[in-house]
Short mmCIF file of N, CA and C in Angstrom, two decimals:
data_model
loop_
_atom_site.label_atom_id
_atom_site.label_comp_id
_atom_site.label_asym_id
_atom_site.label_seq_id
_atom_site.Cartn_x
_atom_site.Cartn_y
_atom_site.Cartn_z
N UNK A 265 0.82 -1.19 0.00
CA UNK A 265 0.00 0.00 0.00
C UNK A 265 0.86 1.25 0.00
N UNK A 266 1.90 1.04 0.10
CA UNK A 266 3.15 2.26 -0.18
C UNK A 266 2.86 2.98 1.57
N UNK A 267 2.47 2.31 2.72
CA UNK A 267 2.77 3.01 3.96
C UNK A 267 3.98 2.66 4.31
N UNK A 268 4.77 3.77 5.06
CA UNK A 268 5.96 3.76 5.70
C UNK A 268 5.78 3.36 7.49
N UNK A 269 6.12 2.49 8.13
CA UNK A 269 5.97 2.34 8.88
C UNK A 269 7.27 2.50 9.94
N UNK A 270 7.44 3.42 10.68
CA UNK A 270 8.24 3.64 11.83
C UNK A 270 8.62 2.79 12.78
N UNK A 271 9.57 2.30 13.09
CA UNK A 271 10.04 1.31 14.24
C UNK A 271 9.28 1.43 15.22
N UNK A 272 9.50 2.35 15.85
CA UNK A 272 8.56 2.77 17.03
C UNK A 272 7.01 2.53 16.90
N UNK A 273 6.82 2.98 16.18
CA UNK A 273 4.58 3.21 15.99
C UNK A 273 4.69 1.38 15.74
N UNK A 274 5.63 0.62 15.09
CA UNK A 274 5.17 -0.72 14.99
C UNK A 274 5.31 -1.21 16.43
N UNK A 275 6.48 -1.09 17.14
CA UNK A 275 6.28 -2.02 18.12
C UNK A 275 5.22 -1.34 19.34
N UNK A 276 4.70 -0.06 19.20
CA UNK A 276 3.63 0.02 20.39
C UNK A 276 2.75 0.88 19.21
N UNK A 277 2.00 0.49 18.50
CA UNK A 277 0.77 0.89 17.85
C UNK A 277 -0.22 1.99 18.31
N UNK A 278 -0.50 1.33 19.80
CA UNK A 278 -1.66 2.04 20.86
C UNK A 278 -0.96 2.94 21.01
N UNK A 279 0.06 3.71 20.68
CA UNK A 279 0.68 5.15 21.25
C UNK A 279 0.42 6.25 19.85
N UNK A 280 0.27 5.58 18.83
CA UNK A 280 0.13 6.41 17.83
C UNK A 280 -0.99 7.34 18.12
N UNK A 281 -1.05 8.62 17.84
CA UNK A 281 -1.35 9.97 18.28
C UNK A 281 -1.30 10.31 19.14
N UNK A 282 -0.30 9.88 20.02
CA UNK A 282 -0.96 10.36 21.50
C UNK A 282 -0.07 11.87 21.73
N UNK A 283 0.55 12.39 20.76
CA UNK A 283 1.57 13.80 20.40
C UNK A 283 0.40 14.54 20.30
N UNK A 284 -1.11 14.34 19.82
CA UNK A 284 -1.81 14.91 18.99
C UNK A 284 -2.72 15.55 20.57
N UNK A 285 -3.31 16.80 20.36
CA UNK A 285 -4.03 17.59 21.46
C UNK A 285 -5.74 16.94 20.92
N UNK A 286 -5.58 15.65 21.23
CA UNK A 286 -7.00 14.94 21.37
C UNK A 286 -7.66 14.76 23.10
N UNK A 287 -8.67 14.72 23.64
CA UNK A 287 -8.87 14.81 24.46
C UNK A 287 -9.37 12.84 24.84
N UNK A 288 -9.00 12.88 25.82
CA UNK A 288 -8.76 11.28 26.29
C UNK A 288 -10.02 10.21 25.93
N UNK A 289 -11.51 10.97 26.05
CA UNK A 289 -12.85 10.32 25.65
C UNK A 289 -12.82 10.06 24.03
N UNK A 290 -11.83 10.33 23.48
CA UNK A 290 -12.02 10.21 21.73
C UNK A 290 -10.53 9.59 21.70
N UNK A 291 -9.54 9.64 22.05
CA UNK A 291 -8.35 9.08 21.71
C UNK A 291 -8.19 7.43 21.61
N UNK A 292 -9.39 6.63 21.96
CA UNK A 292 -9.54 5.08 21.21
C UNK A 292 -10.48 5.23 20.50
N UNK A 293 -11.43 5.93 20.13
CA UNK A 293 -11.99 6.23 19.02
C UNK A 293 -11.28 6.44 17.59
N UNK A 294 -10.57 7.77 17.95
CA UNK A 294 -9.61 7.77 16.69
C UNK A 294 -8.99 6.06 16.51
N UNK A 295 -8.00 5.95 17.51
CA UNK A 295 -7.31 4.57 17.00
C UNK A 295 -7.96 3.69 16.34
N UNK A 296 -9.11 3.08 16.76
CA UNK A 296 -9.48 2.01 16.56
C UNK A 296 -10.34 2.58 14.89
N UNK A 297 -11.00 4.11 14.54
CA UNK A 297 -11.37 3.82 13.17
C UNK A 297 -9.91 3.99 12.53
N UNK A 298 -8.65 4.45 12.63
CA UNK A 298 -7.67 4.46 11.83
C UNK A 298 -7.74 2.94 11.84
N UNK A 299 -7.70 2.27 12.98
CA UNK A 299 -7.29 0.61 12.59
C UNK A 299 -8.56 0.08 11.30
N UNK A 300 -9.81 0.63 11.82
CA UNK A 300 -10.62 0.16 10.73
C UNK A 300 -10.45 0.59 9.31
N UNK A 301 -10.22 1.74 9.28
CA UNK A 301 -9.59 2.46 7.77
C UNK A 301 -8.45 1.64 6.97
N UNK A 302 -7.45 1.28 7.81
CA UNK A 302 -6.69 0.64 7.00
C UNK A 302 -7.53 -1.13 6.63
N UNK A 303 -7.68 -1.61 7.73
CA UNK A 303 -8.26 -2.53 6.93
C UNK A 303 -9.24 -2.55 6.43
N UNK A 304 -10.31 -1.42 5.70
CA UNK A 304 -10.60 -1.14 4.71
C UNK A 304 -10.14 -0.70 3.27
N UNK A 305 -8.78 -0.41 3.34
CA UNK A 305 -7.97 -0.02 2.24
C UNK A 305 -7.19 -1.44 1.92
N UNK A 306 -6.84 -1.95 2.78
CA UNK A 306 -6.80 -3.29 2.66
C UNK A 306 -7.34 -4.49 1.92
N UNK A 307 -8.63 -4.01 2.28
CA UNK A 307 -9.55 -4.94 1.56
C UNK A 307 -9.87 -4.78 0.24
N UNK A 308 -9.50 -3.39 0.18
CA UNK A 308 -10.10 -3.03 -1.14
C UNK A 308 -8.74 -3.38 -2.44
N UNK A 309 -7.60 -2.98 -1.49
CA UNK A 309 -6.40 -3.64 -2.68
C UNK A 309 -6.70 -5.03 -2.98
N UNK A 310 -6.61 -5.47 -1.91
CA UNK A 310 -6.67 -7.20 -2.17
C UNK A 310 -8.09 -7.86 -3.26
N UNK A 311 -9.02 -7.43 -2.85
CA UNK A 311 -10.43 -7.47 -3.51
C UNK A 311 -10.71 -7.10 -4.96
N UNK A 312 -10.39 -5.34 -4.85
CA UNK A 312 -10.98 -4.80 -6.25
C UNK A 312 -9.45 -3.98 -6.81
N UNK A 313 -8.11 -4.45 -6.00
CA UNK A 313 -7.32 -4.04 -6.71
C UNK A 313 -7.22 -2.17 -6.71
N UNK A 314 -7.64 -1.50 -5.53
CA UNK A 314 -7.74 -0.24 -5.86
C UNK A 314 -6.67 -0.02 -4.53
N UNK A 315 -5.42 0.78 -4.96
CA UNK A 315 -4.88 1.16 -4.42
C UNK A 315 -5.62 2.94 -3.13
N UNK A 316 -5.02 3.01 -1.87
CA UNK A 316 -5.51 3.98 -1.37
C UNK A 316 -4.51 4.84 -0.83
N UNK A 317 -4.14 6.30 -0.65
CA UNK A 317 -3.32 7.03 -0.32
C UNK A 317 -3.31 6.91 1.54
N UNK A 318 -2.26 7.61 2.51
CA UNK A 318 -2.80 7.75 3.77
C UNK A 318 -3.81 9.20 3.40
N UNK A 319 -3.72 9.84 2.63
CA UNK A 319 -5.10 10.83 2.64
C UNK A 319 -6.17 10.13 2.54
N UNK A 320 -6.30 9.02 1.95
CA UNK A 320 -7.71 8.51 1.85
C UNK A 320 -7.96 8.17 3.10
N UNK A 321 -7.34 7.79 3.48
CA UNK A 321 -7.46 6.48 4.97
C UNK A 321 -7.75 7.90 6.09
N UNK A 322 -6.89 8.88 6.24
CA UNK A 322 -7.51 10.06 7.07
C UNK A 322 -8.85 10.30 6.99
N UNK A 323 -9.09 10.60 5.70
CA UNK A 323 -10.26 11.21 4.75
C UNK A 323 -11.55 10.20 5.27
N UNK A 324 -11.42 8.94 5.29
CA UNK A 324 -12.51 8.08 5.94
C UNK A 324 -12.24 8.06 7.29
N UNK A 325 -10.98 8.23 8.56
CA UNK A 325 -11.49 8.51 9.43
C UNK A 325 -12.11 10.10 9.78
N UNK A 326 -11.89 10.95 9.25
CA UNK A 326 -12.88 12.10 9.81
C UNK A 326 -14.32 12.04 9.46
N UNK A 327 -14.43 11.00 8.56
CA UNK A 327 -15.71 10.93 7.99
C UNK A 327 -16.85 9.93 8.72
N UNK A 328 -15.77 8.93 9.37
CA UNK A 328 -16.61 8.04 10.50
C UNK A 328 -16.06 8.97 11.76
N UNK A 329 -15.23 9.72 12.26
CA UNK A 329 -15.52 10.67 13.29
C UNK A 329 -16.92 11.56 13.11
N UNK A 330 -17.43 12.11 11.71
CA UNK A 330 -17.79 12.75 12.20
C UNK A 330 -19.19 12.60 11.86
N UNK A 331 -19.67 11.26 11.15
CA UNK A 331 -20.89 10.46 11.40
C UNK A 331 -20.98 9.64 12.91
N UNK A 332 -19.68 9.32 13.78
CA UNK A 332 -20.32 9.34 15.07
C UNK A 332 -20.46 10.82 15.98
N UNK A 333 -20.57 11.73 15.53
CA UNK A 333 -20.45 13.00 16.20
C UNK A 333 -21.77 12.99 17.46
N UNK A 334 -22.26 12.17 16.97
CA UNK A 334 -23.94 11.87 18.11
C UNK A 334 -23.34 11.48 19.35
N UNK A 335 -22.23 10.97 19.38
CA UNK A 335 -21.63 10.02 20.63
C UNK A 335 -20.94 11.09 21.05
N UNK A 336 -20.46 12.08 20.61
CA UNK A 336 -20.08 13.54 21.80
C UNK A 336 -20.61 14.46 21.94
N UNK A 337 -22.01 14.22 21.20
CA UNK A 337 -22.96 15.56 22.13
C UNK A 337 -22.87 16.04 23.21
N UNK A 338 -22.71 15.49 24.59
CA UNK A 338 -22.23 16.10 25.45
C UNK A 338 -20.54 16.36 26.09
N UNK A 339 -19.79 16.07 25.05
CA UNK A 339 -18.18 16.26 24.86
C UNK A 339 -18.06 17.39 23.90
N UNK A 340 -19.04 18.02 23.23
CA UNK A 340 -18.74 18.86 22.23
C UNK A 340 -17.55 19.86 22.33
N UNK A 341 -17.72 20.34 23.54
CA UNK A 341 -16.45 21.50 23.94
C UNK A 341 -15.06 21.21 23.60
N UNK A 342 -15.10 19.77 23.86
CA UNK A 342 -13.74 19.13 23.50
C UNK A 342 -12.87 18.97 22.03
N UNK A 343 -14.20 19.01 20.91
CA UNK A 343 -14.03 18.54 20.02
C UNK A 343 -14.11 19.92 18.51
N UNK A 344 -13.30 20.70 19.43
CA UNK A 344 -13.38 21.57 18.35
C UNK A 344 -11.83 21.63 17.52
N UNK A 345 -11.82 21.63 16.00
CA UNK A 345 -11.23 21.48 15.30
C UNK A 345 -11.00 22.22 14.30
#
């Protein structure tokens, strides 16, 4: 898929963003749709042969961030971007 993967982010995964000013109620949220994003880009090389950029893979997690946006209605303050 042409990702570069860092020594570090491979051997502890669960630390990836944690540089990032996310607030702690969304910070396994993010992880876990980046984990789903890629293995959706995944699937789709292997399957239909369509290669995906990491912009795409961002691009679908803000997009399932922000179709669950119902789940921080009352976190909203937090989640400004």
């Amino acid at each position: 898929m042409g990702a570069n993967c860092h020594l570090d982010w491979c051997q502890t995964p669960w630390q990836i963003g944690n540089n990032l000013s996310l607030p702690p109620q969304v910070h396994l949220d993010v992880i876990l749709l980046t984990m789903w994003q890629i293995w959706k880009a995944r699937n789709r090389l292997v399957f239909y042969q369509q290669s995906s950029t990491v912009a795409d893979i961002l691009r679908g997690v803000i997009s399932d961030l922000d179709s669950w946006s119902c789940r921080y209605k009352t976190k909203k303050t937090l989640l400004h971007a």
